[in-house]
Amino acid sequence: MADLDVGDIAPQFDLPRDGGGSVSLAASSGKPIVLYFYPQDDTTSCTQEAISFSQLKSEFEKAGAVVIGLSPDNVKKHDKFKSKYSLTIDLAADEERKVIEAYHLWVEKSMYGRKYMGVERATFLIGRDGRIARIWRKVRVKGHAEEVLAAVRAL
């Protein structure tokens, strides 16, 4: 299966989200969507990334964009994570990894010489037309939310 690329139509989804209800691409169609994938709630880098996007949420909204964080954690874990750090962005729960796999982000990773499968930290900027406008793979958290916001403003 080939990786997704800029210009491709973003794979659709409808997933449960923190606080109840669901989140989908269709519900935000016509707006830019920042869809960021992260491995796990309440770990150092994932927490820093979620806080950064939350701090900039009003700026993303001014630019007309929606921000969605997505991980394989369940809704209950998302609720705790969101409450603990006062996060303001939507967190989608992809426990079965169907969306993670549709975006080709369930990958082999390596830590201390041990190989395992996990979520690649990546962000997709989806344009108003539903096509992928920009992709950041193997994201480094520091400054990332600001870089994504600049890309949203440039759309």
Tab-separated table of N, CA and C in Angstrom:
chain	number	residue	atom	x	y	z
A	1	MET	N	0.841	-1.178	0.000
A	1	MET	CA	0.000	0.000	0.000
A	1	MET	C	0.890	1.248	0.000
A	2	ALA	N	0.648	2.152	-0.914
A	2	ALA	CA	1.460	3.357	-1.032
A	2	ALA	C	1.074	4.371	0.044
A	3	ASP	N	2.068	5.118	0.496
A	3	ASP	CA	1.817	6.197	1.453
A	3	ASP	C	0.918	7.249	0.837
A	4	LEU	N	0.212	7.958	1.678
A	4	LEU	CA	-0.576	9.100	1.216
A	4	LEU	C	0.368	10.239	0.862
A	5	ASP	N	-0.069	11.083	-0.047
A	5	ASP	CA	0.768	12.190	-0.484
A	5	ASP	C	-0.075	13.454	-0.600
A	6	VAL	N	0.603	14.580	-0.678
A	6	VAL	CA	-0.071	15.856	-0.889
A	6	VAL	C	-0.903	15.759	-2.161
A	7	GLY	N	-2.145	16.222	-2.090
A	7	GLY	CA	-3.059	16.165	-3.222
A	7	GLY	C	-4.023	14.999	-3.163
A	8	ASP	N	-3.693	13.970	-2.379
A	8	ASP	CA	-4.598	12.826	-2.238
A	8	ASP	C	-5.827	13.234	-1.430
A	9	ILE	N	-6.935	12.559	-1.680
A	9	ILE	CA	-8.136	12.764	-0.866
A	9	ILE	C	-7.885	12.115	0.487
A	10	ALA	N	-8.137	12.870	1.558
A	10	ALA	CA	-7.908	12.363	2.914
A	10	ALA	C	-8.898	11.252	3.233
A	11	PRO	N	-8.422	10.133	3.772
A	11	PRO	CA	-9.342	9.066	4.171
A	11	PRO	C	-10.353	9.571	5.209
A	12	GLN	N	-11.613	9.266	4.964
A	12	GLN	CA	-12.691	9.690	5.864
A	12	GLN	C	-12.699	8.845	7.126
A	13	PHE	N	-13.271	9.399	8.189
A	13	PHE	CA	-13.449	8.640	9.420
A	13	PHE	C	-14.548	9.267	10.258
A	14	ASP	N	-15.038	8.482	11.176
A	14	ASP	CA	-15.991	8.919	12.191
A	14	ASP	C	-15.637	8.113	13.432
A	15	LEU	N	-15.070	8.786	14.438
A	15	LEU	CA	-14.565	8.094	15.623
A	15	LEU	C	-15.156	8.685	16.901
A	16	PRO	N	-15.224	7.869	17.965
A	16	PRO	CA	-15.622	8.428	19.253
A	16	PRO	C	-14.572	9.428	19.728
A	17	ARG	N	-15.029	10.419	20.502
A	17	ARG	CA	-14.102	11.452	20.978
A	17	ARG	C	-14.264	11.641	22.474
A	18	ASP	N	-13.318	12.357	23.028
A	18	ASP	CA	-13.386	12.685	24.447
A	18	ASP	C	-14.704	13.399	24.740
A	19	GLY	N	-15.214	13.216	25.943
A	19	GLY	CA	-16.431	13.911	26.338
A	19	GLY	C	-17.709	13.361	25.736
A	20	GLY	N	-17.614	12.276	24.984
A	20	GLY	CA	-18.792	11.709	24.334
A	20	GLY	C	-18.954	12.252	22.931
A	21	GLY	N	-19.829	11.653	22.177
A	21	GLY	CA	-20.035	12.072	20.796
A	21	GLY	C	-18.968	11.506	19.888
A	22	SER	N	-18.900	12.085	18.710
A	22	SER	CA	-17.924	11.607	17.738
A	22	SER	C	-17.314	12.781	16.994
A	23	VAL	N	-16.253	12.485	16.280
A	23	VAL	CA	-15.569	13.473	15.462
A	23	VAL	C	-15.324	12.836	14.100
A	24	SER	N	-15.523	13.646	13.042
A	24	SER	CA	-15.342	13.111	11.691
A	24	SER	C	-14.820	14.206	10.766
A	25	LEU	N	-14.260	13.775	9.651
A	25	LEU	CA	-13.846	14.747	8.637
A	25	LEU	C	-15.073	15.394	8.022
A	26	ALA	N	-16.103	14.603	7.798
A	26	ALA	CA	-17.308	15.121	7.150
A	26	ALA	C	-17.937	16.267	7.945
A	27	ALA	N	-17.876	16.181	9.277
A	27	ALA	CA	-18.480	17.223	10.116
A	27	ALA	C	-17.769	18.566	9.980
A	28	SER	N	-16.528	18.535	9.522
A	28	SER	CA	-15.760	19.775	9.372
A	28	SER	C	-15.466	20.093	7.919
A	29	SER	N	-16.201	19.473	6.996
A	29	SER	CA	-15.905	19.697	5.589
A	29	SER	C	-16.084	21.173	5.235
A	30	GLY	N	-15.221	21.644	4.377
A	30	GLY	CA	-15.222	23.053	3.993
A	30	GLY	C	-14.293	23.892	4.844
A	31	LYS	N	-13.714	23.284	5.868
A	31	LYS	CA	-12.742	23.974	6.730
A	31	LYS	C	-11.411	23.235	6.641
A	32	PRO	N	-10.320	23.956	6.833
A	32	PRO	CA	-9.047	23.240	6.964
A	32	PRO	C	-9.076	22.396	8.237
A	33	ILE	N	-8.522	21.216	8.172
A	33	ILE	CA	-8.475	20.322	9.323
A	33	ILE	C	-7.030	19.945	9.600
A	34	VAL	N	-6.614	20.149	10.838
A	34	VAL	CA	-5.311	19.699	11.295
A	34	VAL	C	-5.567	18.387	12.026
A	35	LEU	N	-5.099	17.297	11.438
A	35	LEU	CA	-5.280	15.974	12.021
A	35	LEU	C	-3.905	15.482	12.445
A	36	TYR	N	-3.694	15.471	13.773
A	36	TYR	CA	-2.385	15.024	14.219
A	36	TYR	C	-2.499	13.702	14.962
A	37	PHE	N	-1.600	12.802	14.612
A	37	PHE	CA	-1.559	11.463	15.173
A	37	PHE	C	-0.435	11.402	16.198
A	38	TYR	N	-0.732	10.791	17.331
A	38	TYR	CA	0.279	10.664	18.381
A	38	TYR	C	0.155	9.280	19.025
A	39	PRO	N	1.256	8.765	19.578
A	39	PRO	CA	1.255	7.391	20.080
A	39	PRO	C	0.402	7.124	21.320
A	40	GLN	N	0.447	8.017	22.316
A	40	GLN	CA	-0.184	7.645	23.586
A	40	GLN	C	-0.429	8.865	24.470
A	41	ASP	N	-1.585	8.881	25.120
A	41	ASP	CA	-1.896	9.938	26.082
A	41	ASP	C	-0.924	9.920	27.257
A	42	ASP	N	-0.683	11.120	27.781
A	42	ASP	CA	0.038	11.303	29.046
A	42	ASP	C	1.479	10.811	29.035
A	43	THR	N	2.127	10.888	27.885
A	43	THR	CA	3.574	10.670	27.813
A	43	THR	C	4.194	12.026	27.512
A	44	THR	N	5.456	12.189	27.751
A	44	THR	CA	6.094	13.501	27.690
A	44	THR	C	5.868	14.232	26.373
A	45	SER	N	6.270	13.640	25.268
A	45	SER	CA	6.152	14.331	23.974
A	45	SER	C	4.697	14.516	23.559
A	46	CYS	N	3.873	13.501	23.808
A	46	CYS	CA	2.462	13.590	23.420
A	46	CYS	C	1.759	14.685	24.223
A	47	THR	N	2.119	14.815	25.484
A	47	THR	CA	1.535	15.860	26.332
A	47	THR	C	1.975	17.236	25.850
A	48	GLN	N	3.260	17.397	25.567
A	48	GLN	CA	3.763	18.685	25.073
A	48	GLN	C	3.070	19.078	23.772
A	49	GLU	N	2.880	18.120	22.887
A	49	GLU	CA	2.235	18.399	21.606
A	49	GLU	C	0.778	18.821	21.811
A	50	ALA	N	0.052	18.097	22.656
A	50	ALA	CA	-1.354	18.416	22.910
A	50	ALA	C	-1.502	19.788	23.562
A	51	ILE	N	-0.616	20.112	24.495
A	51	ILE	CA	-0.648	21.428	25.145
A	51	ILE	C	-0.360	22.526	24.118
A	52	SER	N	0.603	22.306	23.246
A	52	SER	CA	0.945	23.312	22.224
A	52	SER	C	-0.239	23.584	21.300
A	53	PHE	N	-0.893	22.528	20.822
A	53	PHE	CA	-2.053	22.727	19.953
A	53	PHE	C	-3.198	23.393	20.726
A	54	SER	N	-3.378	23.022	21.988
A	54	SER	CA	-4.433	23.633	22.800
A	54	SER	C	-4.184	25.121	23.021
A	55	GLN	N	-2.945	25.473	23.280
A	55	GLN	CA	-2.606	26.882	23.505
A	55	GLN	C	-2.875	27.732	22.267
A	56	LEU	N	-2.780	27.126	21.103
A	56	LEU	CA	-2.990	27.852	19.844
A	56	LEU	C	-4.385	27.641	19.250
A	57	LYS	N	-5.259	26.960	19.983
A	57	LYS	CA	-6.577	26.631	19.436
A	57	LYS	C	-7.313	27.870	18.926
A	58	SER	N	-7.303	28.962	19.681
A	58	SER	CA	-8.028	30.163	19.233
A	58	SER	C	-7.428	30.728	17.953
A	59	GLU	N	-6.124	30.611	17.770
A	59	GLU	CA	-5.473	31.077	16.540
A	59	GLU	C	-5.868	30.191	15.352
A	60	PHE	N	-5.944	28.884	15.597
A	60	PHE	CA	-6.403	27.979	14.537
A	60	PHE	C	-7.839	28.311	14.164
A	61	GLU	N	-8.676	28.577	15.165
A	61	GLU	CA	-10.078	28.917	14.903
A	61	GLU	C	-10.191	30.219	14.120
A	62	LYS	N	-9.364	31.224	14.455
A	62	LYS	CA	-9.370	32.488	13.704
A	62	LYS	C	-9.021	32.253	12.241
A	63	ALA	N	-8.166	31.250	11.997
A	63	ALA	CA	-7.770	30.901	10.629
A	63	ALA	C	-8.808	29.976	9.976
A	64	GLY	N	-9.879	29.655	10.716
A	64	GLY	CA	-10.957	28.826	10.173
A	64	GLY	C	-10.727	27.332	10.269
A	65	ALA	N	-9.698	26.926	11.017
A	65	ALA	CA	-9.315	25.513	11.055
A	65	ALA	C	-9.803	24.797	12.308
A	66	VAL	N	-9.933	23.489	12.170
A	66	VAL	CA	-10.277	22.582	13.256
A	66	VAL	C	-9.040	21.732	13.549
A	67	VAL	N	-8.749	21.495	14.844
A	67	VAL	CA	-7.625	20.646	15.237
A	67	VAL	C	-8.172	19.391	15.914
A	68	ILE	N	-7.703	18.230	15.436
A	68	ILE	CA	-8.110	16.942	16.003
A	68	ILE	C	-6.848	16.141	16.305
A	69	GLY	N	-6.712	15.713	17.549
A	69	GLY	CA	-5.649	14.789	17.932
A	69	GLY	C	-6.192	13.380	17.879
A	70	LEU	N	-5.403	12.425	17.422
A	70	LEU	CA	-5.882	11.055	17.253
A	70	LEU	C	-4.830	10.068	17.742
A	71	SER	N	-5.255	9.155	18.603
A	71	SER	CA	-4.367	8.091	19.075
A	71	SER	C	-5.191	6.824	19.270
A	72	PRO	N	-4.524	5.684	19.531
A	72	PRO	CA	-5.272	4.453	19.763
A	72	PRO	C	-5.836	4.341	21.188
A	73	ASP	N	-5.645	5.352	22.018
A	73	ASP	CA	-6.186	5.320	23.379
A	73	ASP	C	-7.710	5.384	23.349
A	74	ASN	N	-8.345	4.874	24.405
A	74	ASN	CA	-9.798	4.896	24.467
A	74	ASN	C	-10.323	6.244	24.977
A	75	VAL	N	-11.611	6.447	24.883
A	75	VAL	CA	-12.241	7.716	25.252
A	75	VAL	C	-12.020	8.038	26.727
A	76	LYS	N	-12.140	7.044	27.580
A	76	LYS	CA	-11.946	7.272	29.020
A	76	LYS	C	-10.538	7.812	29.306
A	77	LYS	N	-9.543	7.244	28.647
A	77	LYS	CA	-8.164	7.711	28.825
A	77	LYS	C	-8.021	9.143	28.270
A	78	HIS	N	-8.658	9.411	27.127
A	78	HIS	CA	-8.640	10.771	26.566
A	78	HIS	C	-9.263	11.766	27.542
A	79	ASP	N	-10.383	11.387	28.160
A	79	ASP	CA	-11.048	12.275	29.121
A	79	ASP	C	-10.120	12.624	30.278
A	80	LYS	N	-9.425	11.638	30.817
A	80	LYS	CA	-8.484	11.874	31.927
A	80	LYS	C	-7.334	12.774	31.476
A	81	PHE	N	-6.800	12.487	30.300
A	81	PHE	CA	-5.682	13.250	29.738
A	81	PHE	C	-6.090	14.703	29.532
A	82	LYS	N	-7.249	14.896	28.948
A	82	LYS	CA	-7.747	16.244	28.665
A	82	LYS	C	-7.975	17.025	29.961
A	83	SER	N	-8.545	16.383	30.954
A	83	SER	CA	-8.821	17.017	32.236
A	83	SER	C	-7.524	17.349	32.982
A	84	LYS	N	-6.602	16.422	33.001
A	84	LYS	CA	-5.337	16.590	33.736
A	84	LYS	C	-4.551	17.801	33.250
A	85	TYR	N	-4.566	18.045	31.928
A	85	TYR	CA	-3.751	19.118	31.349
A	85	TYR	C	-4.586	20.281	30.804
A	86	SER	N	-5.877	20.310	31.090
A	86	SER	CA	-6.785	21.368	30.616
A	86	SER	C	-6.686	21.555	29.100
A	87	LEU	N	-6.688	20.455	28.387
A	87	LEU	CA	-6.589	20.502	26.924
A	87	LEU	C	-7.920	20.970	26.338
A	88	THR	N	-7.840	21.693	25.228
A	88	THR	CA	-9.045	22.262	24.616
A	88	THR	C	-9.361	21.693	23.239
A	89	ILE	N	-8.489	20.880	22.712
A	89	ILE	CA	-8.713	20.313	21.377
A	89	ILE	C	-9.466	18.986	21.477
A	90	ASP	N	-10.106	18.578	20.387
A	90	ASP	CA	-10.794	17.293	20.333
A	90	ASP	C	-9.774	16.166	20.226
A	91	LEU	N	-10.027	15.082	20.958
A	91	LEU	CA	-9.171	13.903	20.898
A	91	LEU	C	-10.006	12.711	20.430
A	92	ALA	N	-9.638	12.152	19.296
A	92	ALA	CA	-10.352	11.019	18.712
A	92	ALA	C	-9.717	9.708	19.168
A	93	ALA	N	-10.571	8.728	19.446
A	93	ALA	CA	-10.123	7.417	19.916
A	93	ALA	C	-10.210	6.396	18.781
A	94	ASP	N	-9.060	5.918	18.344
A	94	ASP	CA	-8.996	4.931	17.261
A	94	ASP	C	-8.458	3.613	17.825
A	95	GLU	N	-9.228	3.005	18.734
A	95	GLU	CA	-8.773	1.800	19.434
A	95	GLU	C	-8.474	0.641	18.478
A	96	GLU	N	-9.214	0.558	17.394
A	96	GLU	CA	-8.990	-0.529	16.430
A	96	GLU	C	-7.936	-0.173	15.375
A	97	ARG	N	-7.420	1.051	15.442
A	97	ARG	CA	-6.350	1.551	14.561
A	97	ARG	C	-6.738	1.582	13.086
A	98	LYS	N	-8.016	1.611	12.781
A	98	LYS	CA	-8.444	1.625	11.374
A	98	LYS	C	-8.030	2.917	10.673
A	99	VAL	N	-8.182	4.045	11.331
A	99	VAL	CA	-7.795	5.330	10.731
A	99	VAL	C	-6.274	5.448	10.710
A	100	ILE	N	-5.633	5.049	11.799
A	100	ILE	CA	-4.158	5.065	11.854
A	100	ILE	C	-3.596	4.258	10.689
A	101	GLU	N	-4.178	3.109	10.428
A	101	GLU	CA	-3.709	2.279	9.319
A	101	GLU	C	-4.078	2.883	7.966
A	102	ALA	N	-5.244	3.518	7.866
A	102	ALA	CA	-5.639	4.155	6.599
A	102	ALA	C	-4.675	5.282	6.216
A	103	TYR	N	-4.084	5.912	7.222
A	103	TYR	CA	-3.110	6.984	6.980
A	103	TYR	C	-1.673	6.433	6.968
A	104	HIS	N	-1.531	5.123	7.020
A	104	HIS	CA	-0.237	4.425	6.933
A	104	HIS	C	0.709	4.819	8.068
A	105	LEU	N	0.173	4.909	9.284
A	105	LEU	CA	0.983	5.352	10.412
A	105	LEU	C	1.173	4.288	11.484
A	106	TRP	N	0.733	3.066	11.234
A	106	TRP	CA	1.029	1.945	12.130
A	106	TRP	C	2.301	1.328	11.576
A	107	VAL	N	3.417	1.615	12.222
A	107	VAL	CA	4.730	1.307	11.656
A	107	VAL	C	5.619	0.573	12.652
A	108	GLU	N	6.651	-0.041	12.108
A	108	GLU	CA	7.648	-0.671	12.976
A	108	GLU	C	8.527	0.421	13.564
A	109	LYS	N	8.725	0.351	14.872
A	109	LYS	CA	9.571	1.309	15.571
A	109	LYS	C	10.664	0.531	16.287
A	110	SER	N	11.648	1.261	16.784
A	110	SER	CA	12.746	0.617	17.493
A	110	SER	C	13.166	1.494	18.668
A	111	MET	N	13.310	0.861	19.837
A	111	MET	CA	13.807	1.576	21.005
A	111	MET	C	14.741	0.646	21.770
A	112	TYR	N	15.943	1.111	22.012
A	112	TYR	CA	16.953	0.328	22.732
A	112	TYR	C	17.172	-1.033	22.073
A	113	GLY	N	17.125	-1.047	20.751
A	113	GLY	CA	17.367	-2.261	19.999
A	113	GLY	C	16.175	-3.194	19.883
A	114	ARG	N	15.065	-2.855	20.556
A	114	ARG	CA	13.864	-3.683	20.500
A	114	ARG	C	12.929	-3.137	19.431
A	115	LYS	N	12.467	-4.005	18.560
A	115	LYS	CA	11.536	-3.590	17.506
A	115	LYS	C	10.101	-3.886	17.958
A	116	TYR	N	9.203	-2.977	17.641
A	116	TYR	CA	7.799	-3.138	17.996
A	116	TYR	C	6.962	-2.287	17.046
A	117	MET	N	5.654	-2.538	17.034
A	117	MET	CA	4.742	-1.759	16.193
A	117	MET	C	4.135	-0.627	17.019
A	118	GLY	N	3.988	0.537	16.377
A	118	GLY	CA	3.416	1.675	17.076
A	118	GLY	C	2.987	2.762	16.101
A	119	VAL	N	2.432	3.822	16.655
A	119	VAL	CA	1.946	4.952	15.862
A	119	VAL	C	3.099	5.904	15.577
A	120	GLU	N	3.264	6.238	14.304
A	120	GLU	CA	4.236	7.263	13.931
A	120	GLU	C	3.612	8.628	14.205
A	121	ARG	N	4.343	9.491	14.907
A	121	ARG	CA	3.860	10.845	15.165
A	121	ARG	C	3.876	11.611	13.847
A	122	ALA	N	2.705	12.045	13.408
A	122	ALA	CA	2.591	12.733	12.125
A	122	ALA	C	1.393	13.675	12.160
A	123	THR	N	1.440	14.678	11.294
A	123	THR	CA	0.335	15.632	11.178
A	123	THR	C	-0.033	15.787	9.707
A	124	PHE	N	-1.339	15.793	9.461
A	124	PHE	CA	-1.870	16.009	8.118
A	124	PHE	C	-2.694	17.286	8.134
A	125	LEU	N	-2.403	18.186	7.231
A	125	LEU	CA	-3.230	19.371	7.030
A	125	LEU	C	-4.119	19.065	5.837
A	126	ILE	N	-5.422	19.039	6.106
A	126	ILE	CA	-6.400	18.712	5.076
A	126	ILE	C	-7.101	19.999	4.667
A	127	GLY	N	-7.066	20.298	3.392
A	127	GLY	CA	-7.632	21.539	2.875
A	127	GLY	C	-9.150	21.526	2.852
A	128	ARG	N	-9.705	22.669	2.553
A	128	ARG	CA	-11.166	22.825	2.479
A	128	ARG	C	-11.812	21.863	1.481
A	129	ASP	N	-11.034	21.428	0.487
A	129	ASP	CA	-11.540	20.527	-0.553
A	129	ASP	C	-11.431	19.052	-0.168
A	130	GLY	N	-10.951	18.771	1.061
A	130	GLY	CA	-10.829	17.386	1.512
A	130	GLY	C	-9.566	16.691	1.057
A	131	ARG	N	-8.692	17.439	0.399
A	131	ARG	CA	-7.419	16.864	-0.059
A	131	ARG	C	-6.296	17.224	0.908
A	132	ILE	N	-5.317	16.364	0.978
A	132	ILE	CA	-4.172	16.591	1.854
A	132	ILE	C	-3.342	17.743	1.285
A	133	ALA	N	-3.190	18.788	2.080
A	133	ALA	CA	-2.448	19.974	1.643
A	133	ALA	C	-0.989	19.920	2.098
A	134	ARG	N	-0.734	19.247	3.226
A	134	ARG	CA	0.638	19.184	3.744
A	134	ARG	C	0.733	18.013	4.712
A	135	ILE	N	1.906	17.407	4.780
A	135	ILE	CA	2.163	16.282	5.682
A	135	ILE	C	3.471	16.525	6.416
A	136	TRP	N	3.428	16.316	7.717
A	136	TRP	CA	4.640	16.317	8.539
A	136	TRP	C	4.764	14.916	9.121
A	137	ARG	N	5.857	14.229	8.820
A	137	ARG	CA	6.077	12.873	9.330
A	137	ARG	C	7.223	12.910	10.336
A	138	LYS	N	7.216	11.939	11.227
A	138	LYS	CA	8.251	11.822	12.269
A	138	LYS	C	8.463	13.182	12.940
A	139	VAL	N	7.386	13.742	13.414
A	139	VAL	CA	7.334	15.090	13.978
A	139	VAL	C	8.222	15.232	15.209
A	140	ARG	N	8.918	16.351	15.266
A	140	ARG	CA	9.595	16.821	16.481
A	140	ARG	C	8.660	17.852	17.078
A	141	VAL	N	8.318	17.695	18.349
A	141	VAL	CA	7.242	18.469	18.959
A	141	VAL	C	7.545	19.959	19.082
A	142	LYS	N	8.744	20.311	19.479
A	142	LYS	CA	9.060	21.719	19.729
A	142	LYS	C	8.852	22.567	18.466
A	143	GLY	N	7.967	23.570	18.566
A	143	GLY	CA	7.705	24.479	17.457
A	143	GLY	C	6.771	23.925	16.387
A	144	HIS	N	6.336	22.670	16.549
A	144	HIS	CA	5.526	22.041	15.502
A	144	HIS	C	4.154	22.706	15.352
A	145	ALA	N	3.451	22.943	16.449
A	145	ALA	CA	2.111	23.537	16.365
A	145	ALA	C	2.172	24.906	15.687
A	146	GLU	N	3.209	25.666	15.978
A	146	GLU	CA	3.372	26.982	15.351
A	146	GLU	C	3.611	26.854	13.851
A	147	GLU	N	4.405	25.858	13.454
A	147	GLU	CA	4.671	25.618	12.030
A	147	GLU	C	3.383	25.217	11.302
A	148	VAL	N	2.575	24.393	11.942
A	148	VAL	CA	1.309	23.964	11.344
A	148	VAL	C	0.365	25.145	11.222
A	149	LEU	N	0.315	25.995	12.249
A	149	LEU	CA	-0.544	27.186	12.198
A	149	LEU	C	-0.133	28.091	11.033
A	150	ALA	N	1.152	28.281	10.814
A	150	ALA	CA	1.617	29.092	9.689
A	150	ALA	C	1.165	28.482	8.368
A	151	ALA	N	1.195	27.159	8.264
A	151	ALA	CA	0.754	26.483	7.038
A	151	ALA	C	-0.759	26.653	6.841
A	152	VAL	N	-1.525	26.610	7.916
A	152	VAL	CA	-2.974	26.825	7.821
A	152	VAL	C	-3.242	28.232	7.316
A	153	ARG	N	-2.553	29.200	7.875
A	153	ARG	CA	-2.746	30.601	7.461
A	153	ARG	C	-2.365	30.824	5.996
A	154	ALA	N	-1.434	30.008	5.484
A	154	ALA	CA	-0.971	30.149	4.105
A	154	ALA	C	-1.925	29.505	3.083
A	155	LEU	N	-2.881	28.711	3.558
A	155	LEU	CA	-3.814	28.041	2.625
A	155	LEU	C	-4.632	29.056	1.843
